[in-house]
Amino acid sequence: MLKTIKETYFELMDFLRNPKDEAAPELTIVRKFKILFSLLLLEIPLMGAFSFIISGLEELGLVNLEGHKMVELFKSLPIAVLIISTVIVIPFFEELIFRLYLRYKNNYLLHFIISLISLSGARNEKKAETILTSLWKKKYTYLFYFSAILFGIVHITNYKLSYTILLLSPILIAPQILLGLFIGFLRVRYGFVWGYLLHALHNAVFISIGILSMSNHSEIINTETRLYSIKIEETNDLHGSSTLKNYPDSIAYKNVNLKTTLSNLLQINEILIDTNDEKQLNKTINFNFKNKSKDSSQTKNSALNRLVESYNFKIKKNKVSTTVWGLRISNPDLFLKSKSKNNSAANIVTIKPAQIVIENATLSSLVYALTNQKKEIVYDKTDSKGIYSFNLESKNFESIGTQLKEKYGLSLVKRKTNIEHILILFPKLK
């Protein structure tokens, strides 16, 4: 098989350097299947690399894959219907539209034009066919690549269009363009059916990955009313990345535990949250909430109420003497340099063992990150309502304090005070 993969790779590269409307020598069915699977094995790692890049764009808040049409299909269609439509039906019609015409003998539009011209006489018919055949051979490279690019461009409609999506479109549609080149090669060299089979197998592989991913999610609630929509899924992706995106009228938390979710909604440090059921509080969830009311200031409060209803817990509060740190502005001019220019972008908090990155967020997000990373309680005492960005090396709490002071004009002031602690009480199992 390795020999076939190598031979197929070189044949593909030779073809892509100079595409020609020429069928390959006749081969056995077994040989064609080997070539088909060789191409599949060649393109899957490339697709994986592009998927990784696009996931990175999502992590940066530039792309929202939750709104992707394929994600919506996964959510709305039964698995059997999803497989039939995406693996059998859609690839067939896409191949008819985008690649059937790549062989001159199957280009029915050109043959129709020649048929119309033939009405004016056999001489004109022959002349027209000579001209079209000549143009076909001269411009075939452009035609072949045009079909792949067009195939990619059409797929940008899978995303919710915006200026950012359009700017990133060369990256977002690169997988489809690449797939179009692979399928186009098979279609021209070995026939329409083989191109269709590669398309179908490609979709089958990635649909299977999506289905397996969904099988790790347990839907808790998926409700839409006149005032809000909410969806909560419990996940088993312990090693996956986590993101918290807060918009004025919506919340999108991915792969975040319940404790962290409550910390954000209550706007309180995780250290100050305790419970009678650690297992419940540490459940990892995907949490999506949309506030449809006109009062966007109630988004977090409304989301919290829905979360309480979904998990049927109670929230109790009491005050305890605790050591805390107050975040204050020590150098106003230096502090203003960290102010973000794009206030409309999503706020993103990235917390790693050795780094804290805050993008387009209020100081409350910085406070959350500092507390979550070093388990020290930090409060915002600046009264600042602006949107800022910070990048901190987080070796230890002392070094963070030094960076904040020297790079961003902020100081951490230590004191002891009575502060509110939260107790989350889940129903006791009988």
Coordinates of C-alpha atoms in Angstrom, one line a residue:
M1 CA 0.0 0.0 0.0
L2 CA 2.9 2.4 0.8
K3 CA 4.1 1.9 -2.8
T4 CA 0.7 2.8 -4.2
I5 CA 0.5 5.9 -1.9
K6 CA 3.9 7.1 -3.2
E7 CA 3.0 6.5 -6.8
T8 CA -0.4 8.2 -6.4
Y9 CA 1.3 11.2 -4.8
F10 CA 3.7 11.7 -7.7
E11 CA 0.9 11.2 -10.2
L12 CA -1.2 13.8 -8.4
M13 CA 1.7 16.3 -8.3
D14 CA 2.4 15.8 -12.0
F15 CA -1.2 16.3 -12.9
L16 CA -1.6 19.5 -10.7
R17 CA 1.5 21.0 -12.2
N18 CA -0.2 20.8 -15.7
P19 CA -3.8 19.6 -15.6
K20 CA -4.9 18.0 -18.9
D21 CA -8.2 16.5 -20.0
E22 CA -6.7 13.0 -20.4
A23 CA -8.0 9.8 -18.8
A24 CA -5.5 7.4 -17.2
P25 CA -4.7 4.0 -18.8
E26 CA -7.3 1.4 -18.0
L27 CA -6.8 -0.2 -14.6
T28 CA -8.4 -2.9 -12.6
I29 CA -11.1 -2.1 -10.1
V30 CA -8.7 -3.2 -7.3
R31 CA -6.0 -0.8 -8.5
K32 CA -8.5 2.0 -8.7
F33 CA -9.7 1.4 -5.1
K34 CA -6.0 1.4 -4.0
I35 CA -5.5 4.8 -5.6
L36 CA -8.8 6.1 -4.1
F37 CA -7.8 5.1 -0.6
S38 CA -4.2 6.4 -1.2
L39 CA -5.7 9.9 -1.9
L40 CA -7.9 9.6 1.1
L41 CA -4.9 8.9 3.3
L42 CA -3.0 11.8 1.7
E43 CA -5.7 14.4 2.2
I44 CA -6.9 13.5 5.7
P45 CA -3.7 14.8 7.5
L46 CA -3.9 18.0 5.5
M47 CA -7.5 18.4 6.5
G48 CA -6.6 17.8 10.1
A49 CA -3.9 20.6 9.9
F50 CA -6.4 23.1 8.5
S51 CA -8.9 22.1 11.1
F52 CA -6.3 22.8 13.8
I53 CA -5.7 26.3 12.3
I54 CA -9.4 27.1 12.1
S55 CA -9.8 25.9 15.7
G56 CA -7.1 28.3 16.6
L57 CA -9.0 31.1 15.0
E58 CA -12.0 30.1 17.0
E59 CA -9.9 30.2 20.2
L60 CA -8.9 33.8 19.3
G61 CA -12.5 34.7 18.9
L62 CA -12.2 35.4 15.2
V63 CA -14.5 32.5 14.1
N64 CA -17.6 31.1 15.7
L65 CA -17.9 27.5 14.7
E66 CA -21.1 27.1 16.7
G67 CA -22.9 29.0 13.9
H68 CA -21.4 26.8 11.2
K69 CA -24.1 25.1 9.0
M70 CA -22.6 21.6 9.6
V71 CA -22.9 22.1 13.4
E72 CA -26.5 23.1 12.9
L73 CA -27.1 20.0 10.8
F74 CA -25.6 17.9 13.5
K75 CA -28.0 19.4 16.0
S76 CA -31.1 19.3 13.9
L77 CA -31.0 16.1 11.9
P78 CA -31.3 12.5 13.1
I79 CA -28.0 10.6 12.6
A80 CA -29.4 8.4 9.8
V81 CA -30.7 11.3 7.8
L82 CA -27.4 13.2 8.5
I83 CA -25.3 10.4 7.1
I84 CA -27.5 9.8 4.0
S85 CA -27.6 13.5 3.1
T86 CA -24.0 14.4 3.8
V87 CA -22.3 11.2 2.6
I88 CA -24.5 10.1 -0.3
V89 CA -26.9 12.8 -1.6
I90 CA -25.0 16.1 -1.2
P91 CA -21.6 14.8 -2.6
F92 CA -23.4 13.4 -5.7
F93 CA -25.1 16.7 -6.6
E94 CA -21.9 18.7 -5.8
E95 CA -19.9 16.5 -8.1
L96 CA -22.5 17.0 -10.9
I97 CA -22.3 20.8 -10.5
F98 CA -18.6 21.3 -9.9
R99 CA -16.8 18.5 -11.7
L100 CA -18.9 16.6 -14.3
Y101 CA -17.9 19.2 -16.9
L102 CA -14.2 18.7 -16.4
R103 CA -14.1 16.1 -19.2
Y104 CA -14.9 17.6 -22.6
K105 CA -16.9 14.6 -23.6
N106 CA -19.2 15.2 -20.6
N107 CA -19.4 19.0 -21.0
Y108 CA -23.0 19.2 -22.1
L109 CA -23.1 22.9 -22.2
L110 CA -20.4 23.0 -24.9
H111 CA -22.1 20.2 -26.8
F112 CA -25.4 22.1 -26.6
I113 CA -23.7 25.2 -28.1
I114 CA -22.3 23.2 -30.9
S115 CA -25.7 21.6 -31.6
L116 CA -27.2 25.1 -31.9
I117 CA -24.5 26.2 -34.3
S118 CA -25.0 23.0 -36.3
L119 CA -28.4 24.3 -37.3
S120 CA -26.6 26.8 -39.5
G121 CA -24.7 24.1 -41.4
A122 CA -22.2 21.3 -41.0
R123 CA -19.3 23.6 -41.9
N124 CA -20.1 26.0 -39.1
E125 CA -20.5 23.1 -36.7
K126 CA -17.1 21.7 -37.5
K127 CA -15.5 25.2 -37.3
A128 CA -17.2 25.8 -33.9
E129 CA -16.0 22.5 -32.6
T130 CA -12.5 23.1 -33.7
I131 CA -12.4 26.5 -32.0
L132 CA -14.0 25.2 -28.7
T133 CA -11.7 22.2 -28.6
S134 CA -8.6 24.4 -29.1
L135 CA -9.7 26.8 -26.4
W136 CA -10.5 23.9 -24.1
K137 CA -7.0 22.5 -24.4
K138 CA -5.3 25.9 -24.0
K139 CA -7.3 27.1 -21.1
Y140 CA -7.9 23.8 -19.4
T141 CA -5.5 24.5 -16.5
Y142 CA -7.5 27.7 -15.6
L143 CA -10.7 25.8 -15.9
F144 CA -9.6 23.0 -13.6
Y145 CA -8.3 25.3 -10.9
F146 CA -11.4 27.5 -11.3
S147 CA -13.6 24.5 -10.5
A148 CA -11.7 23.8 -7.2
I149 CA -11.7 27.5 -6.2
L150 CA -15.4 27.9 -6.9
F151 CA -16.0 24.7 -4.9
G152 CA -14.2 26.4 -2.0
I153 CA -15.9 29.8 -2.3
V154 CA -19.4 28.2 -2.2
H155 CA -18.5 26.7 1.2
I156 CA -17.9 30.1 2.8
T157 CA -21.7 30.3 3.1
N158 CA -21.4 27.6 5.8
Y159 CA -20.2 30.4 8.1
K160 CA -22.3 33.4 9.3
L161 CA -20.9 36.0 7.0
S162 CA -19.1 39.1 8.4
Y163 CA -16.1 41.3 7.5
T164 CA -13.9 39.1 9.6
I165 CA -15.1 35.9 7.9
L166 CA -14.5 37.4 4.5
L167 CA -11.0 38.5 5.4
L168 CA -10.2 35.0 6.7
S169 CA -12.0 33.3 3.9
P170 CA -8.7 32.1 2.1
I171 CA -7.9 30.1 5.2
L172 CA -11.5 29.0 5.9
I173 CA -12.1 27.6 2.4
A174 CA -8.6 26.2 1.9
P175 CA -9.7 22.7 3.0
Q176 CA -12.5 22.7 0.4
I177 CA -10.2 24.0 -2.4
L178 CA -7.7 21.3 -1.6
L179 CA -10.4 18.6 -1.5
G180 CA -11.6 20.0 -4.9
L181 CA -8.1 19.5 -6.4
F182 CA -7.9 15.9 -5.1
I183 CA -11.4 15.0 -6.3
G184 CA -10.9 16.8 -9.6
F185 CA -7.8 14.7 -10.3
L186 CA -9.7 11.5 -9.7
R187 CA -12.6 12.7 -11.8
V188 CA -10.5 13.6 -14.8
R189 CA -8.1 10.6 -14.7
Y190 CA -10.4 7.8 -13.5
G191 CA -13.9 9.0 -14.0
F192 CA -16.9 10.7 -12.3
V193 CA -17.7 7.8 -10.1
W194 CA -14.3 7.7 -8.5
G195 CA -14.3 11.4 -7.8
Y196 CA -17.7 11.0 -6.2
L197 CA -16.5 8.1 -4.0
L198 CA -13.6 10.1 -2.7
H199 CA -16.0 13.0 -1.9
A200 CA -18.4 10.6 -0.1
L201 CA -15.6 8.9 1.8
H202 CA -14.1 12.2 2.9
N203 CA -17.5 13.3 4.3
A204 CA -18.0 9.9 5.9
V205 CA -14.7 10.2 7.8
F206 CA -15.3 13.7 9.1
I207 CA -19.0 13.1 9.8
S208 CA -18.0 10.1 11.9
I209 CA -15.6 12.2 13.9
G210 CA -18.4 14.7 14.5
I211 CA -20.8 11.9 15.6
L212 CA -18.2 10.5 18.0
S213 CA -17.5 13.9 19.4
M214 CA -21.3 14.4 19.9
S215 CA -21.5 11.0 21.7
N216 CA -19.3 12.5 24.4
H217 CA -21.9 15.2 25.1
S218 CA -25.0 14.7 27.1
E219 CA -27.6 17.4 26.5
I220 CA -29.1 18.7 29.8
I221 CA -31.4 21.4 28.4
N222 CA -32.1 23.0 25.0
T223 CA -34.9 25.5 25.3
E224 CA -35.9 28.6 23.4
T225 CA -38.5 31.1 24.6
R226 CA -39.6 34.7 23.7
L227 CA -37.1 36.1 26.3
Y228 CA -34.1 33.7 26.0
S229 CA -32.6 30.6 24.6
I230 CA -30.4 28.2 26.5
K231 CA -28.4 25.1 25.8
I232 CA -26.3 23.1 28.3
E233 CA -24.3 20.0 27.4
E234 CA -22.2 17.9 29.8
T235 CA -19.0 16.8 28.2
N236 CA -16.3 14.2 28.8
D237 CA -13.5 16.1 27.0
L238 CA -11.2 16.4 30.0
H239 CA -8.2 17.4 27.9
G240 CA -9.9 19.8 25.5
S241 CA -9.3 23.5 25.5
S242 CA -11.7 25.8 27.4
T243 CA -13.1 29.1 26.3
L244 CA -15.3 31.7 28.0
K245 CA -16.9 34.3 25.7
N246 CA -19.1 37.0 27.2
Y247 CA -21.1 39.3 25.0
P248 CA -23.6 42.0 26.1
D249 CA -26.6 39.8 25.2
S250 CA -25.1 36.3 25.2
I251 CA -22.7 33.8 26.8
A252 CA -20.8 31.0 25.2
Y253 CA -18.7 28.8 27.5
K254 CA -17.0 25.7 26.0
N255 CA -15.6 22.8 28.0
V256 CA -15.8 24.8 31.3
N257 CA -16.6 23.2 34.7
L258 CA -19.8 24.2 36.6
K259 CA -17.8 25.9 39.3
T260 CA -16.0 28.2 36.8
T261 CA -19.3 28.9 35.1
L262 CA -20.9 29.9 38.4
S263 CA -17.8 32.0 39.3
N264 CA -18.3 34.0 36.1
L265 CA -22.1 34.4 36.4
L266 CA -21.9 35.3 40.1
Q267 CA -18.8 37.5 39.4
I268 CA -17.1 36.0 42.4
N269 CA -13.8 34.2 42.9
E270 CA -13.8 30.4 42.6
I271 CA -11.9 30.2 45.9
L272 CA -15.0 31.6 47.6
I273 CA -17.3 28.9 46.2
D274 CA -17.9 25.7 48.2
T275 CA -20.4 22.9 47.8
N276 CA -21.9 19.8 49.4
D277 CA -21.2 17.9 46.2
E278 CA -17.8 18.4 44.6
K279 CA -18.5 15.9 41.8
Q280 CA -21.5 17.9 40.6
L281 CA -19.7 21.2 40.8
N282 CA -16.7 19.8 38.8
K283 CA -18.8 18.6 35.9
T284 CA -17.6 20.0 32.6
I285 CA -20.2 21.7 30.4
N286 CA -20.8 23.6 27.2
F287 CA -23.0 26.5 28.2
N288 CA -24.7 28.8 25.6
F289 CA -27.2 31.4 26.6
K290 CA -28.9 34.2 24.5
N291 CA -30.8 37.1 26.2
K292 CA -33.6 38.2 23.9
S293 CA -34.9 40.9 26.1
K294 CA -34.0 44.6 25.5
D295 CA -32.2 44.8 28.9
S296 CA -28.7 43.3 28.2
S297 CA -27.6 44.2 31.7
Q298 CA -29.6 41.2 32.9
T299 CA -27.8 38.6 30.7
K300 CA -25.7 37.0 33.4
N301 CA -28.4 37.2 36.1
S302 CA -30.9 35.5 33.7
A303 CA -28.4 32.9 32.7
L304 CA -27.7 32.1 36.4
N305 CA -31.4 31.7 37.1
R306 CA -31.7 29.2 34.2
L307 CA -28.6 27.3 35.4
V308 CA -30.1 27.0 38.9
E309 CA -33.3 25.6 37.4
S310 CA -31.4 23.2 35.2
Y311 CA -29.3 21.6 38.1
N312 CA -31.8 22.3 40.9
F313 CA -29.3 23.7 43.4
K314 CA -29.5 26.4 46.0
I315 CA -27.1 29.3 46.6
K316 CA -26.4 30.3 50.2
K317 CA -24.1 33.3 51.2
N318 CA -22.2 34.1 54.4
K319 CA -19.3 36.5 55.3
V320 CA -15.8 35.2 56.5
S321 CA -12.6 37.1 57.4
T322 CA -10.3 36.6 54.5
T323 CA -6.9 37.9 53.1
V324 CA -7.5 39.7 49.8
W325 CA -5.6 41.9 47.3
G326 CA -7.0 45.1 45.8
L327 CA -6.1 46.0 42.2
R328 CA -5.4 49.7 42.0
I329 CA -4.1 52.1 39.3
S330 CA -0.6 53.3 40.3
N331 CA 0.4 54.9 36.9
P332 CA -2.6 56.2 35.0
D333 CA -0.6 57.0 31.8
L334 CA 1.0 53.6 31.7
F335 CA -2.3 51.9 32.5
L336 CA -4.1 53.7 29.5
K337 CA -1.7 52.1 27.1
S338 CA -3.3 48.7 27.7
K339 CA -6.7 50.0 26.6
S340 CA -8.1 47.9 23.7
K341 CA -8.9 49.6 20.4
N342 CA -11.6 47.2 19.2
N343 CA -14.3 47.2 21.9
S344 CA -16.8 45.3 19.7
A345 CA -14.7 42.1 19.7
A346 CA -15.4 39.2 22.1
N347 CA -13.6 39.2 25.4
I348 CA -11.3 36.2 25.7
V349 CA -9.5 34.9 28.8
T350 CA -6.7 32.4 28.3
I351 CA -5.1 30.9 31.4
K352 CA -2.1 28.6 31.1
P353 CA 0.4 27.4 33.7
A354 CA 3.0 29.9 32.6
Q355 CA 0.9 32.6 31.0
I356 CA -2.2 34.7 31.4
V357 CA -3.6 36.5 28.3
I358 CA -6.6 38.9 28.5
E359 CA -8.0 40.3 25.3
N360 CA -10.7 43.0 24.9
A361 CA -12.0 42.5 28.5
T362 CA -12.8 44.5 31.6
L363 CA -10.5 44.4 34.6
S364 CA -13.0 41.9 36.2
S365 CA -11.6 39.3 33.7
L366 CA -8.1 40.1 34.8
V367 CA -9.1 39.8 38.4
Y368 CA -10.8 36.4 37.6
A369 CA -7.6 35.1 35.8
L370 CA -5.3 36.2 38.7
T371 CA -7.5 34.5 41.3
N372 CA -8.0 31.4 39.2
Q373 CA -4.3 31.0 38.4
K374 CA -2.7 31.6 41.8
K375 CA -5.7 31.0 44.2
E376 CA -5.4 34.5 45.7
I377 CA -8.5 36.6 46.1
V378 CA -8.2 39.8 44.0
Y379 CA -10.7 42.7 43.8
D380 CA -10.9 45.5 41.3
K381 CA -10.6 48.8 43.1
T382 CA -9.9 50.9 40.1
D383 CA -13.5 51.9 39.2
S384 CA -12.4 51.5 35.5
K385 CA -15.1 50.5 33.0
G386 CA -12.9 50.3 30.0
I387 CA -11.8 47.4 27.9
Y388 CA -8.2 46.3 28.1
S389 CA -5.7 43.7 27.0
F390 CA -2.9 42.1 29.2
N391 CA -0.2 39.5 28.6
L392 CA 1.5 38.2 31.8
E393 CA 4.1 35.5 32.6
S394 CA 2.7 33.7 35.6
K395 CA 5.7 32.2 37.4
N396 CA 4.4 33.2 40.8
F397 CA 2.0 35.8 42.3
E398 CA 4.9 38.1 43.2
S399 CA 6.2 38.3 39.7
I400 CA 2.7 39.0 38.4
G401 CA 2.5 41.9 40.7
T402 CA 5.8 43.2 39.5
Q403 CA 4.7 42.9 35.8
L404 CA 1.4 44.6 36.5
K405 CA 3.2 47.6 38.1
E406 CA 6.0 47.9 35.5
K407 CA 4.1 47.1 32.3
Y408 CA 0.6 48.2 33.0
G409 CA 0.6 50.7 35.8
L410 CA -1.4 48.6 38.2
S411 CA -0.6 47.7 41.8
L412 CA -1.8 44.8 44.1
V413 CA -2.5 46.0 47.7
K414 CA -2.9 43.4 50.4
R415 CA -5.5 43.6 53.2
K416 CA -7.8 41.5 55.4
T417 CA -11.5 41.9 55.4
N418 CA -14.9 40.1 55.8
I419 CA -16.0 38.9 52.4
E420 CA -18.9 36.9 51.0
H421 CA -18.5 33.2 50.5
I422 CA -20.9 31.1 48.4
L423 CA -22.2 27.7 49.3
I424 CA -23.8 25.7 46.4
L425 CA -26.2 23.1 47.8
F426 CA -27.3 20.3 45.5
P427 CA -30.3 18.0 46.4
K428 CA -29.3 15.0 48.4
L429 CA -29.7 11.7 46.7
K430 CA -32.1 9.4 48.5

